[in-house]
Amino acid sequence: MANSKRVLAAPGSSCLRDPRERKGIVVEEFSPHAILSPSDDDELQRVFQWLQHRDLASLLTVAVDDAVKYVLDGSRTGRFDLNSDEVDSDERSAVGTNLQYRIINVLGLLKERPLDTVIDGTPVELKATVRNNWMIPTEGQCEVCLLSEVDTKNMRHRALLMRTHRAWLNKPNKDKKRTIWADAIRTYSLAVLDWTPLPPEPLKLLTPEQLAIAFAPRVGQTERLTSLFGFLPDTVFPRSSIETVCSGNKDPMRRARQAKSRVLDRHGFTVLCGAWREDLECAAERGYDISNNAWIALSPETFNDSFPSEFLF
C-alpha cells in the first residue's frame, strides 16, 4: 500500500494560493509561485529585521496584557482570570481579535491595505490566537504574517513571523480559513519573541476563602481592601486588581487610600502607592516596582520601620 503520509512542501516547490472570491464568485486568480526558504525571502527578512530593532518583549507584553484585561473588564465584572468558567469561549477568542489592533498601536504602525499593515514597505497580515494555531484567511495565504500566541493557562505569550504558503495550510473551515500545518510552523517560522511571561495577577494567589472575603457582597470597599492587603503582604497589586475587587463601585483608589491606616493597625503592614514619588522610591529601594499606580503592603520585615510616618495617611 502506498504511503499516504503528507509531505511538507520544501523550498523550491511550487505553491498556488486559493482564488479570491466575493459572494461565491471568483474575482481574482493567482499564478503558481516558488516557495522560498525564510533566509532567501527578502520581504520576510526585511520585516524580521525591522521587528528585531524594537523592544518586543515590553511592547507586545503591554499589548497582550491590555487585550486580556479589556476582555475581562474587571472594573465592571469583577473577573480576573481568563480561564474562569465566567469567561466563555467567544470572549477568550476576542482577545486575539482585540490584540491585532493593539499590536499595530504599540509598534507605531498604521492600519493599512492590502492586508492589516505595512512594515518597511512589505504588506503584513496580523493574526493572534489564544489556542495553538492561527486561522489564515484567503487574503493571508502566501503573505508575510506576524503570528501572536497567548497561552492563557500559563499566562505567557510569544510571536512568530512566517510566510503562510497555501502549501503549508490545512483544509479550510466553513469560512474558507485554514490553519497552519504544525510541521511548517516548526520548520519555517522565525521566532521574533520567545515565550514571555505576562504580568502576574495577584488575585489568583488568593484561596477560595480569601476570595470570598475580598469580594464579599454588602461589605464596604475599604474593609475588603484592608483584608486583601492583609492576605498578600509584599505583593504588588496593579491598579486593575484594586479596580476589580471594587468592581461596580466608585472611586476605588480613594478607598484604597482609606485602607492604609486600617492595614497598619490590624496587620502591621505599610501600604504604598506608586502614584506618589516617595512611595515609589521606597518600594524601589526594597526591590518592588509599583509604577503605573500599583500598590503594595510591605511587611515589617521588608519595610524595616524606615519609612517616615507622614506617608502613612
PDB file of C-alpha atoms in Angstrom:
ATOM      1  CA  MET A   1       0.000   0.000   0.000  1.00  0.00           C
ATOM      2  CA  ALA A   2       1.331   3.406  -0.895  1.00  0.00           C
ATOM      3  CA  ASN A   3       2.399   5.703   1.921  1.00  0.00           C
ATOM      4  CA  SER A   4      -0.270   8.416   2.165  1.00  0.00           C
ATOM      5  CA  LYS A   5       1.534  10.449   4.783  1.00  0.00           C
ATOM      6  CA  ARG A   6       1.517  14.113   3.863  1.00  0.00           C
ATOM      7  CA  VAL A   7       4.898  15.518   2.827  1.00  0.00           C
ATOM      8  CA  LEU A   8       5.813  19.063   3.823  1.00  0.00           C
ATOM      9  CA  ALA A   9       6.441  21.185   0.747  1.00  0.00           C
ATOM     10  CA  ALA A  10      10.082  22.301   0.741  1.00  0.00           C
ATOM     11  CA  PRO A  11      11.702  25.453  -0.641  1.00  0.00           C
ATOM     12  CA  GLY A  12      11.783  25.218  -4.428  1.00  0.00           C
ATOM     13  CA  SER A  13       8.384  23.546  -4.560  1.00  0.00           C
ATOM     14  CA  SER A  14       5.519  25.191  -6.385  1.00  0.00           C
ATOM     15  CA  CYS A  15       2.653  26.765  -4.445  1.00  0.00           C
ATOM     16  CA  LEU A  16      -0.714  28.079  -5.639  1.00  0.00           C
ATOM     17  CA  ARG A  17      -2.941  30.130  -3.389  1.00  0.00           C
ATOM     18  CA  ASP A  18      -6.721  29.820  -3.456  1.00  0.00           C
ATOM     19  CA  PRO A  19      -8.608  32.146  -5.784  1.00  0.00           C
ATOM     20  CA  ARG A  20     -10.176  35.162  -4.175  1.00  0.00           C
ATOM     21  CA  GLU A  21     -13.944  35.092  -4.096  1.00  0.00           C
ATOM     22  CA  ARG A  22     -16.655  37.580  -3.310  1.00  0.00           C
ATOM     23  CA  LYS A  23     -20.143  36.239  -2.586  1.00  0.00           C
ATOM     24  CA  GLY A  24     -19.171  32.917  -4.095  1.00  0.00           C
ATOM     25  CA  ILE A  25     -17.876  34.434  -7.326  1.00  0.00           C
ATOM     26  CA  VAL A  26     -14.178  34.226  -8.220  1.00  0.00           C
ATOM     27  CA  VAL A  27     -12.834  37.762  -8.573  1.00  0.00           C
ATOM     28  CA  GLU A  28      -9.109  37.018  -8.755  1.00  0.00           C
ATOM     29  CA  GLU A  29      -6.985  34.004  -9.624  1.00  0.00           C
ATOM     30  CA  PHE A  30      -3.283  33.609  -8.993  1.00  0.00           C
ATOM     31  CA  SER A  31      -0.316  32.048 -10.743  1.00  0.00           C
ATOM     32  CA  PRO A  32       1.874  29.378  -9.186  1.00  0.00           C
ATOM     33  CA  HIS A  33       4.980  30.616  -7.409  1.00  0.00           C
ATOM     34  CA  ALA A  34       8.064  29.001  -5.923  1.00  0.00           C
ATOM     35  CA  ILE A  35       8.397  28.577  -2.161  1.00  0.00           C
ATOM     36  CA  LEU A  36      11.496  30.303  -0.825  1.00  0.00           C
ATOM     37  CA  SER A  37      13.327  29.378   2.341  1.00  0.00           C
ATOM     38  CA  PRO A  38      12.963  32.052   5.054  1.00  0.00           C
ATOM     39  CA  SER A  39      16.626  33.019   4.631  1.00  0.00           C
ATOM     40  CA  ASP A  40      16.083  33.721   0.913  1.00  0.00           C
ATOM     41  CA  ASP A  41      12.799  35.592   1.337  1.00  0.00           C
ATOM     42  CA  ASP A  42      13.833  39.262   1.136  1.00  0.00           C
ATOM     43  CA  GLU A  43      10.457  40.638   2.250  1.00  0.00           C
ATOM     44  CA  LEU A  44      10.282  38.280   5.204  1.00  0.00           C
ATOM     45  CA  GLN A  45      13.820  39.188   6.227  1.00  0.00           C
ATOM     46  CA  ARG A  46      13.141  42.942   5.995  1.00  0.00           C
ATOM     47  CA  VAL A  47      10.154  42.644   8.294  1.00  0.00           C
ATOM     48  CA  PHE A  48      12.105  40.376  10.637  1.00  0.00           C
ATOM     49  CA  GLN A  49      14.969  42.862  10.907  1.00  0.00           C
ATOM     50  CA  TRP A  50      12.543  45.742  11.479  1.00  0.00           C
ATOM     51  CA  LEU A  51      10.919  43.868  14.352  1.00  0.00           C
ATOM     52  CA  GLN A  52      14.268  42.902  15.862  1.00  0.00           C
ATOM     53  CA  HIS A  53      15.096  46.589  16.329  1.00  0.00           C
ATOM     54  CA  ARG A  54      12.057  47.028  18.620  1.00  0.00           C
ATOM     55  CA  ASP A  55      11.677  46.173  22.298  1.00  0.00           C
ATOM     56  CA  LEU A  56       9.134  43.490  21.509  1.00  0.00           C
ATOM     57  CA  ALA A  57       9.200  41.912  24.974  1.00  0.00           C
ATOM     58  CA  SER A  58       7.983  45.155  26.507  1.00  0.00           C
ATOM     59  CA  LEU A  59       5.730  46.376  23.698  1.00  0.00           C
ATOM     60  CA  LEU A  60       3.936  43.125  22.928  1.00  0.00           C
ATOM     61  CA  THR A  61       3.540  42.291  26.623  1.00  0.00           C
ATOM     62  CA  VAL A  62       1.716  45.585  27.114  1.00  0.00           C
ATOM     63  CA  ALA A  63      -0.468  44.860  24.075  1.00  0.00           C
ATOM     64  CA  VAL A  64      -1.381  41.348  25.232  1.00  0.00           C
ATOM     65  CA  ASP A  65      -1.977  42.361  28.848  1.00  0.00           C
ATOM     66  CA  ASP A  66      -4.224  45.218  27.740  1.00  0.00           C
ATOM     67  CA  ALA A  67      -6.177  42.951  25.384  1.00  0.00           C
ATOM     68  CA  VAL A  68      -6.749  40.366  28.132  1.00  0.00           C
ATOM     69  CA  LYS A  69      -7.860  42.994  30.644  1.00  0.00           C
ATOM     70  CA  TYR A  70     -10.108  44.632  28.072  1.00  0.00           C
ATOM     71  CA  VAL A  71     -11.979  41.364  27.554  1.00  0.00           C
ATOM     72  CA  LEU A  72     -12.167  40.579  31.278  1.00  0.00           C
ATOM     73  CA  ASP A  73     -13.410  44.125  32.024  1.00  0.00           C
ATOM     74  CA  GLY A  74     -12.628  43.558  35.699  1.00  0.00           C
ATOM     75  CA  SER A  75     -13.662  47.007  36.922  1.00  0.00           C
ATOM     76  CA  ARG A  76     -17.242  46.213  35.888  1.00  0.00           C
ATOM     77  CA  THR A  77     -17.420  42.420  36.047  1.00  0.00           C
ATOM     78  CA  GLY A  78     -15.064  41.501  38.903  1.00  0.00           C
ATOM     79  CA  ARG A  79     -13.364  38.926  36.658  1.00  0.00           C
ATOM     80  CA  PHE A  80      -9.607  38.466  36.701  1.00  0.00           C
ATOM     81  CA  ASP A  81      -8.944  35.002  35.236  1.00  0.00           C
ATOM     82  CA  LEU A  82      -9.392  34.414  31.517  1.00  0.00           C
ATOM     83  CA  ASN A  83      -9.757  30.664  32.153  1.00  0.00           C
ATOM     84  CA  SER A  84     -12.567  31.122  34.650  1.00  0.00           C
ATOM     85  CA  ASP A  85     -15.921  29.495  33.935  1.00  0.00           C
ATOM     86  CA  GLU A  86     -17.319  33.028  33.993  1.00  0.00           C
ATOM     87  CA  VAL A  87     -15.500  33.730  30.702  1.00  0.00           C
ATOM     88  CA  ASP A  88     -16.958  31.972  27.669  1.00  0.00           C
ATOM     89  CA  SER A  89     -15.003  30.722  24.665  1.00  0.00           C
ATOM     90  CA  ASP A  90     -16.159  33.564  22.424  1.00  0.00           C
ATOM     91  CA  GLU A  91     -14.760  36.098  24.883  1.00  0.00           C
ATOM     92  CA  ARG A  92     -11.432  34.278  25.017  1.00  0.00           C
ATOM     93  CA  SER A  93     -11.305  34.309  21.226  1.00  0.00           C
ATOM     94  CA  ALA A  94     -11.993  38.042  21.304  1.00  0.00           C
ATOM     95  CA  VAL A  95      -8.582  38.535  22.921  1.00  0.00           C
ATOM     96  CA  GLY A  96      -6.952  37.596  19.619  1.00  0.00           C
ATOM     97  CA  THR A  97      -9.116  39.970  17.598  1.00  0.00           C
ATOM     98  CA  ASN A  98      -8.537  42.842  20.009  1.00  0.00           C
ATOM     99  CA  LEU A  99      -4.817  42.128  20.149  1.00  0.00           C
ATOM    100  CA  GLN A 100      -4.285  42.723  16.434  1.00  0.00           C
ATOM    101  CA  TYR A 101      -5.248  46.370  16.743  1.00  0.00           C
ATOM    102  CA  ARG A 102      -3.204  46.848  19.898  1.00  0.00           C
ATOM    103  CA  ILE A 103      -0.095  45.448  18.191  1.00  0.00           C
ATOM    104  CA  ILE A 104      -0.488  47.987  15.390  1.00  0.00           C
ATOM    105  CA  ASN A 105      -0.700  50.716  18.023  1.00  0.00           C
ATOM    106  CA  VAL A 106       2.259  49.714  20.232  1.00  0.00           C
ATOM    107  CA  LEU A 107       4.527  49.220  17.201  1.00  0.00           C
ATOM    108  CA  GLY A 108       3.640  52.656  15.860  1.00  0.00           C
ATOM    109  CA  LEU A 109       2.159  51.222  12.672  1.00  0.00           C
ATOM    110  CA  LEU A 110      -0.948  52.091  10.677  1.00  0.00           C
ATOM    111  CA  LYS A 111      -3.934  50.002   9.697  1.00  0.00           C
ATOM    112  CA  GLU A 112      -3.039  49.827   6.028  1.00  0.00           C
ATOM    113  CA  ARG A 113      -4.132  47.828   2.975  1.00  0.00           C
ATOM    114  CA  PRO A 114      -3.813  45.462   1.214  1.00  0.00           C
ATOM    115  CA  LEU A 115      -3.502  43.388   4.417  1.00  0.00           C
ATOM    116  CA  ASP A 116      -3.512  44.625   8.032  1.00  0.00           C
ATOM    117  CA  THR A 117      -0.457  46.873   7.975  1.00  0.00           C
ATOM    118  CA  VAL A 118       2.781  47.610   6.115  1.00  0.00           C
ATOM    119  CA  ILE A 119       6.230  47.141   7.663  1.00  0.00           C
ATOM    120  CA  ASP A 120       9.247  48.551   5.827  1.00  0.00           C
ATOM    121  CA  GLY A 121       7.343  48.511   2.550  1.00  0.00           C
ATOM    122  CA  THR A 122       6.025  44.968   2.956  1.00  0.00           C
ATOM    123  CA  PRO A 123       2.320  44.210   3.488  1.00  0.00           C
ATOM    124  CA  VAL A 124       1.873  42.155   6.650  1.00  0.00           C
ATOM    125  CA  GLU A 125      -1.076  40.145   7.927  1.00  0.00           C
ATOM    126  CA  LEU A 126      -1.502  40.171  11.723  1.00  0.00           C
ATOM    127  CA  LYS A 127      -3.003  37.087  13.343  1.00  0.00           C
ATOM    128  CA  ALA A 128      -3.393  36.355  17.043  1.00  0.00           C
ATOM    129  CA  THR A 129      -4.714  33.289  18.847  1.00  0.00           C
ATOM    130  CA  VAL A 130      -5.429  32.033  22.364  1.00  0.00           C
ATOM    131  CA  ARG A 131      -5.244  28.475  21.064  1.00  0.00           C
ATOM    132  CA  ASN A 132      -2.209  26.808  19.453  1.00  0.00           C
ATOM    133  CA  ASN A 133      -2.781  27.687  15.797  1.00  0.00           C
ATOM    134  CA  TRP A 134      -3.928  30.560  13.649  1.00  0.00           C
ATOM    135  CA  MET A 135      -6.815  30.884  11.201  1.00  0.00           C
ATOM    136  CA  ILE A 136      -5.406  32.224   7.937  1.00  0.00           C
ATOM    137  CA  PRO A 137      -7.960  33.891   5.641  1.00  0.00           C
ATOM    138  CA  THR A 138      -7.711  33.650   1.867  1.00  0.00           C
ATOM    139  CA  GLU A 139      -6.094  37.075   1.601  1.00  0.00           C
ATOM    140  CA  GLY A 140      -3.389  35.996   4.070  1.00  0.00           C
ATOM    141  CA  GLN A 141      -2.285  32.952   2.062  1.00  0.00           C
ATOM    142  CA  CYS A 142       1.346  33.135   0.886  1.00  0.00           C
ATOM    143  CA  GLU A 143       1.772  36.515   2.630  1.00  0.00           C
ATOM    144  CA  VAL A 144       4.096  37.578   5.429  1.00  0.00           C
ATOM    145  CA  CYS A 145       2.228  37.052   8.707  1.00  0.00           C
ATOM    146  CA  LEU A 146       3.058  38.169  12.241  1.00  0.00           C
ATOM    147  CA  LEU A 147       1.621  35.399  14.415  1.00  0.00           C
ATOM    148  CA  SER A 148       0.966  36.139  18.096  1.00  0.00           C
ATOM    149  CA  GLU A 149       0.042  33.354  20.514  1.00  0.00           C
ATOM    150  CA  VAL A 150      -1.343  33.836  24.028  1.00  0.00           C
ATOM    151  CA  ASP A 151      -1.095  30.883  26.408  1.00  0.00           C
ATOM    152  CA  THR A 152      -3.868  31.778  28.851  1.00  0.00           C
ATOM    153  CA  LYS A 153      -3.228  28.791  31.126  1.00  0.00           C
ATOM    154  CA  ASN A 154       0.422  29.621  31.776  1.00  0.00           C
ATOM    155  CA  MET A 155      -0.011  33.395  31.289  1.00  0.00           C
ATOM    156  CA  ARG A 156       2.682  33.826  28.675  1.00  0.00           C
ATOM    157  CA  HIS A 157       2.882  34.853  25.029  1.00  0.00           C
ATOM    158  CA  ARG A 158       5.141  34.610  22.003  1.00  0.00           C
ATOM    159  CA  ALA A 159       5.321  35.887  18.430  1.00  0.00           C
ATOM    160  CA  LEU A 160       6.429  34.243  15.179  1.00  0.00           C
ATOM    161  CA  LEU A 161       6.964  35.571  11.676  1.00  0.00           C
ATOM    162  CA  MET A 162       6.127  33.370   8.722  1.00  0.00           C
ATOM    163  CA  ARG A 163       5.103  33.446   5.099  1.00  0.00           C
ATOM    164  CA  THR A 164       1.971  31.332   5.254  1.00  0.00           C
ATOM    165  CA  HIS A 165       2.156  29.481   1.951  1.00  0.00           C
ATOM    166  CA  ARG A 166      -1.014  27.732   0.834  1.00  0.00           C
ATOM    167  CA  ALA A 167       1.008  24.521   0.539  1.00  0.00           C
ATOM    168  CA  TRP A 168       1.591  24.671   4.320  1.00  0.00           C
ATOM    169  CA  LEU A 169      -2.061  25.162   5.274  1.00  0.00           C
ATOM    170  CA  ASN A 170      -4.669  22.616   6.325  1.00  0.00           C
ATOM    171  CA  LYS A 171      -8.186  22.051   4.987  1.00  0.00           C
ATOM    172  CA  PRO A 172     -10.489  25.090   5.089  1.00  0.00           C
ATOM    173  CA  ASN A 173     -13.325  25.619   7.544  1.00  0.00           C
ATOM    174  CA  LYS A 174     -16.765  26.856   6.506  1.00  0.00           C
ATOM    175  CA  ASP A 175     -15.379  30.408   6.278  1.00  0.00           C
ATOM    176  CA  LYS A 176     -12.583  29.159   3.993  1.00  0.00           C
ATOM    177  CA  LYS A 177      -9.937  29.957   6.588  1.00  0.00           C
ATOM    178  CA  ARG A 178      -7.122  27.470   7.049  1.00  0.00           C
ATOM    179  CA  THR A 179      -4.859  26.643   9.994  1.00  0.00           C
ATOM    180  CA  ILE A 180      -1.109  26.207   9.513  1.00  0.00           C
ATOM    181  CA  TRP A 181       0.404  22.768   9.365  1.00  0.00           C
ATOM    182  CA  ALA A 182       2.290  22.265  12.651  1.00  0.00           C
ATOM    183  CA  ASP A 183       5.390  20.900  10.891  1.00  0.00           C
ATOM    184  CA  ALA A 184       5.537  24.034   8.744  1.00  0.00           C
ATOM    185  CA  ILE A 185       5.398  26.257  11.828  1.00  0.00           C
ATOM    186  CA  ARG A 186       8.227  24.328  13.448  1.00  0.00           C
ATOM    187  CA  THR A 187      10.332  24.317  10.278  1.00  0.00           C
ATOM    188  CA  TYR A 188       9.732  27.622   8.531  1.00  0.00           C
ATOM    189  CA  SER A 189       8.628  30.222  11.079  1.00  0.00           C
ATOM    190  CA  LEU A 190      11.008  32.753  12.608  1.00  0.00           C
ATOM    191  CA  ALA A 191      10.769  33.452  16.335  1.00  0.00           C
ATOM    192  CA  VAL A 192      10.577  37.207  16.856  1.00  0.00           C
ATOM    193  CA  LEU A 193       9.717  36.812  20.551  1.00  0.00           C
ATOM    194  CA  ASP A 194      10.171  33.629  22.570  1.00  0.00           C
ATOM    195  CA  TRP A 195       7.723  32.684  25.318  1.00  0.00           C
ATOM    196  CA  THR A 196       7.484  35.714  27.586  1.00  0.00           C
ATOM    197  CA  PRO A 197       5.544  35.898  30.870  1.00  0.00           C
ATOM    198  CA  LEU A 198       2.582  38.209  31.202  1.00  0.00           C
ATOM    199  CA  PRO A 199       2.274  40.438  34.279  1.00  0.00           C
ATOM    200  CA  PRO A 200       1.085  38.316  37.221  1.00  0.00           C
ATOM    201  CA  GLU A 201      -2.426  38.722  38.585  1.00  0.00           C
ATOM    202  CA  PRO A 202      -2.126  38.638  42.390  1.00  0.00           C
ATOM    203  CA  LEU A 203      -5.831  37.907  42.839  1.00  0.00           C
ATOM    204  CA  LYS A 204      -5.095  34.404  41.520  1.00  0.00           C
ATOM    205  CA  LEU A 205      -2.975  33.808  44.636  1.00  0.00           C
ATOM    206  CA  LEU A 206      -5.974  34.077  46.957  1.00  0.00           C
ATOM    207  CA  THR A 207      -7.565  30.956  48.373  1.00  0.00           C
ATOM    208  CA  PRO A 208     -11.298  30.414  47.790  1.00  0.00           C
ATOM    209  CA  GLU A 209     -11.925  31.514  51.374  1.00  0.00           C
ATOM    210  CA  GLN A 210      -9.882  34.681  50.899  1.00  0.00           C
ATOM    211  CA  LEU A 211     -11.615  35.440  47.608  1.00  0.00           C
ATOM    212  CA  ALA A 212     -14.990  35.184  49.325  1.00  0.00           C
ATOM    213  CA  ILE A 213     -13.870  37.835  51.818  1.00  0.00           C
ATOM    214  CA  ALA A 214     -12.241  40.143  49.254  1.00  0.00           C
ATOM    215  CA  PHE A 215     -15.337  40.037  47.030  1.00  0.00           C
ATOM    216  CA  ALA A 216     -17.927  39.798  49.800  1.00  0.00           C
ATOM    217  CA  PRO A 217     -21.225  41.422  48.825  1.00  0.00           C
ATOM    218  CA  ARG A 218     -22.654  44.170  51.032  1.00  0.00           C
ATOM    219  CA  VAL A 219     -19.249  44.787  52.617  1.00  0.00           C
ATOM    220  CA  GLY A 220     -17.607  48.166  52.111  1.00  0.00           C
ATOM    221  CA  GLN A 221     -14.724  48.603  49.678  1.00  0.00           C
ATOM    222  CA  THR A 222     -12.339  49.893  52.339  1.00  0.00           C
ATOM    223  CA  GLU A 223     -12.966  46.886  54.554  1.00  0.00           C
ATOM    224  CA  ARG A 224     -12.488  44.425  51.699  1.00  0.00           C
ATOM    225  CA  LEU A 225      -9.273  46.123  50.549  1.00  0.00           C
ATOM    226  CA  THR A 226      -7.992  46.024  54.114  1.00  0.00           C
ATOM    227  CA  SER A 227      -8.456  42.255  54.054  1.00  0.00           C
ATOM    228  CA  LEU A 228      -6.901  41.996  50.592  1.00  0.00           C
ATOM    229  CA  PHE A 229      -3.688  43.781  51.583  1.00  0.00           C
ATOM    230  CA  GLY A 230      -3.543  41.669  54.749  1.00  0.00           C
ATOM    231  CA  PHE A 231      -3.795  38.428  52.792  1.00  0.00           C
ATOM    232  CA  LEU A 232      -0.880  39.176  50.453  1.00  0.00           C
ATOM    233  CA  PRO A 233       1.907  41.250  52.015  1.00  0.00           C
ATOM    234  CA  ASP A 234       4.927  42.154  49.885  1.00  0.00           C
ATOM    235  CA  THR A 235       2.857  41.566  46.729  1.00  0.00           C
ATOM    236  CA  VAL A 236       2.465  44.176  44.001  1.00  0.00           C
ATOM    237  CA  PHE A 237      -1.163  44.894  43.095  1.00  0.00           C
ATOM    238  CA  PRO A 238      -1.626  46.655  39.752  1.00  0.00           C
ATOM    239  CA  ARG A 239      -4.310  49.310  39.729  1.00  0.00           C
ATOM    240  CA  SER A 240      -6.530  46.950  37.731  1.00  0.00           C
ATOM    241  CA  SER A 241      -6.584  44.448  40.634  1.00  0.00           C
ATOM    242  CA  ILE A 242      -7.849  47.120  43.021  1.00  0.00           C
ATOM    243  CA  GLU A 243     -10.494  48.154  40.489  1.00  0.00           C
ATOM    244  CA  THR A 244     -11.549  44.521  40.034  1.00  0.00           C
ATOM    245  CA  VAL A 245     -12.047  43.939  43.772  1.00  0.00           C
ATOM    246  CA  CYS A 246     -14.085  47.161  43.864  1.00  0.00           C
ATOM    247  CA  SER A 247     -15.968  46.380  40.633  1.00  0.00           C
ATOM    248  CA  GLY A 248     -19.113  48.377  40.110  1.00  0.00           C
ATOM    249  CA  ASN A 249     -18.229  50.933  42.769  1.00  0.00           C
ATOM    250  CA  LYS A 250     -16.966  54.492  42.526  1.00  0.00           C
ATOM    251  CA  ASP A 251     -13.524  55.827  43.386  1.00  0.00           C
ATOM    252  CA  PRO A 252     -11.721  52.595  44.391  1.00  0.00           C
ATOM    253  CA  MET A 253      -8.386  54.416  44.677  1.00  0.00           C
ATOM    254  CA  ARG A 254      -9.797  56.638  47.389  1.00  0.00           C
ATOM    255  CA  ARG A 255     -10.997  53.567  49.265  1.00  0.00           C
ATOM    256  CA  ALA A 256      -7.524  52.028  48.929  1.00  0.00           C
ATOM    257  CA  ARG A 257      -6.016  55.155  50.480  1.00  0.00           C
ATOM    258  CA  GLN A 258      -8.524  54.946  53.305  1.00  0.00           C
ATOM    259  CA  ALA A 259      -7.492  51.338  53.917  1.00  0.00           C
ATOM    260  CA  LYS A 260      -3.861  52.278  54.625  1.00  0.00           C
ATOM    261  CA  SER A 261      -4.345  53.099  58.305  1.00  0.00           C
ATOM    262  CA  ARG A 262      -6.525  50.017  58.876  1.00  0.00           C
ATOM    263  CA  VAL A 263      -3.933  47.744  57.287  1.00  0.00           C
ATOM    264  CA  LEU A 264      -1.232  49.217  59.526  1.00  0.00           C
ATOM    265  CA  ASP A 265      -3.348  48.888  62.667  1.00  0.00           C
ATOM    266  CA  ARG A 266      -4.595  45.350  62.011  1.00  0.00           C
ATOM    267  CA  HIS A 267      -1.710  43.716  60.193  1.00  0.00           C
ATOM    268  CA  GLY A 268       1.301  45.940  60.790  1.00  0.00           C
ATOM    269  CA  PHE A 269       1.803  46.359  57.041  1.00  0.00           C
ATOM    270  CA  THR A 270       2.698  49.683  55.397  1.00  0.00           C
ATOM    271  CA  VAL A 271       0.721  50.329  52.220  1.00  0.00           C
ATOM    272  CA  LEU A 272       2.469  52.208  49.420  1.00  0.00           C
ATOM    273  CA  CYS A 273       1.082  53.512  46.139  1.00  0.00           C
ATOM    274  CA  GLY A 274       3.069  54.261  43.000  1.00  0.00           C
ATOM    275  CA  ALA A 275       1.079  57.438  42.427  1.00  0.00           C
ATOM    276  CA  TRP A 276       3.348  59.163  44.974  1.00  0.00           C
ATOM    277  CA  ARG A 277       7.032  59.620  44.282  1.00  0.00           C
ATOM    278  CA  GLU A 278       8.091  58.942  47.888  1.00  0.00           C
ATOM    279  CA  ASP A 279       6.171  55.651  47.929  1.00  0.00           C
ATOM    280  CA  LEU A 280       7.555  54.719  44.520  1.00  0.00           C
ATOM    281  CA  GLU A 281      11.130  55.285  45.675  1.00  0.00           C
ATOM    282  CA  CYS A 282      10.578  53.461  48.954  1.00  0.00           C
ATOM    283  CA  ALA A 283       9.263  50.395  47.146  1.00  0.00           C
ATOM    284  CA  ALA A 284      12.056  50.535  44.559  1.00  0.00           C
ATOM    285  CA  GLU A 285      14.679  50.584  47.331  1.00  0.00           C
ATOM    286  CA  ARG A 286      13.204  47.307  48.541  1.00  0.00           C
ATOM    287  CA  GLY A 287      13.113  45.739  45.075  1.00  0.00           C
ATOM    288  CA  TYR A 288       9.479  46.364  44.115  1.00  0.00           C
ATOM    289  CA  ASP A 289       8.160  48.197  41.064  1.00  0.00           C
ATOM    290  CA  ILE A 290       4.878  49.951  41.813  1.00  0.00           C
ATOM    291  CA  SER A 291       4.919  52.278  38.818  1.00  0.00           C
ATOM    292  CA  ASN A 292       1.685  52.939  36.913  1.00  0.00           C
ATOM    293  CA  ASN A 293      -0.253  53.450  40.151  1.00  0.00           C
ATOM    294  CA  ALA A 294       0.359  49.974  41.541  1.00  0.00           C
ATOM    295  CA  TRP A 295       0.050  49.219  45.277  1.00  0.00           C
ATOM    296  CA  ILE A 296       1.892  47.088  47.818  1.00  0.00           C
ATOM    297  CA  ALA A 297       1.580  46.320  51.549  1.00  0.00           C
ATOM    298  CA  LEU A 298       5.076  45.920  52.956  1.00  0.00           C
ATOM    299  CA  SER A 299       5.563  43.603  55.906  1.00  0.00           C
ATOM    300  CA  PRO A 300       7.690  44.856  58.847  1.00  0.00           C
ATOM    301  CA  GLU A 301      10.495  42.516  57.810  1.00  0.00           C
ATOM    302  CA  THR A 302      10.599  44.128  54.372  1.00  0.00           C
ATOM    303  CA  PHE A 303       9.889  47.643  55.490  1.00  0.00           C
ATOM    304  CA  ASN A 304      12.397  47.708  58.384  1.00  0.00           C
ATOM    305  CA  ASP A 305      10.468  50.509  60.066  1.00  0.00           C
ATOM    306  CA  SER A 306      12.322  53.076  57.974  1.00  0.00           C
ATOM    307  CA  PHE A 307       9.502  54.843  56.169  1.00  0.00           C
ATOM    308  CA  PRO A 308       8.521  58.282  57.527  1.00  0.00           C
ATOM    309  CA  SER A 309       5.175  58.232  59.346  1.00  0.00           C
ATOM    310  CA  GLU A 310       3.810  61.209  57.404  1.00  0.00           C
ATOM    311  CA  PHE A 311       3.377  58.957  54.356  1.00  0.00           C
ATOM    312  CA  LEU A 312       1.066  56.501  56.118  1.00  0.00           C
ATOM    313  CA  PHE A 313      -2.071  58.618  55.635  1.00  0.00           C
TER     314      PHE A 313
END
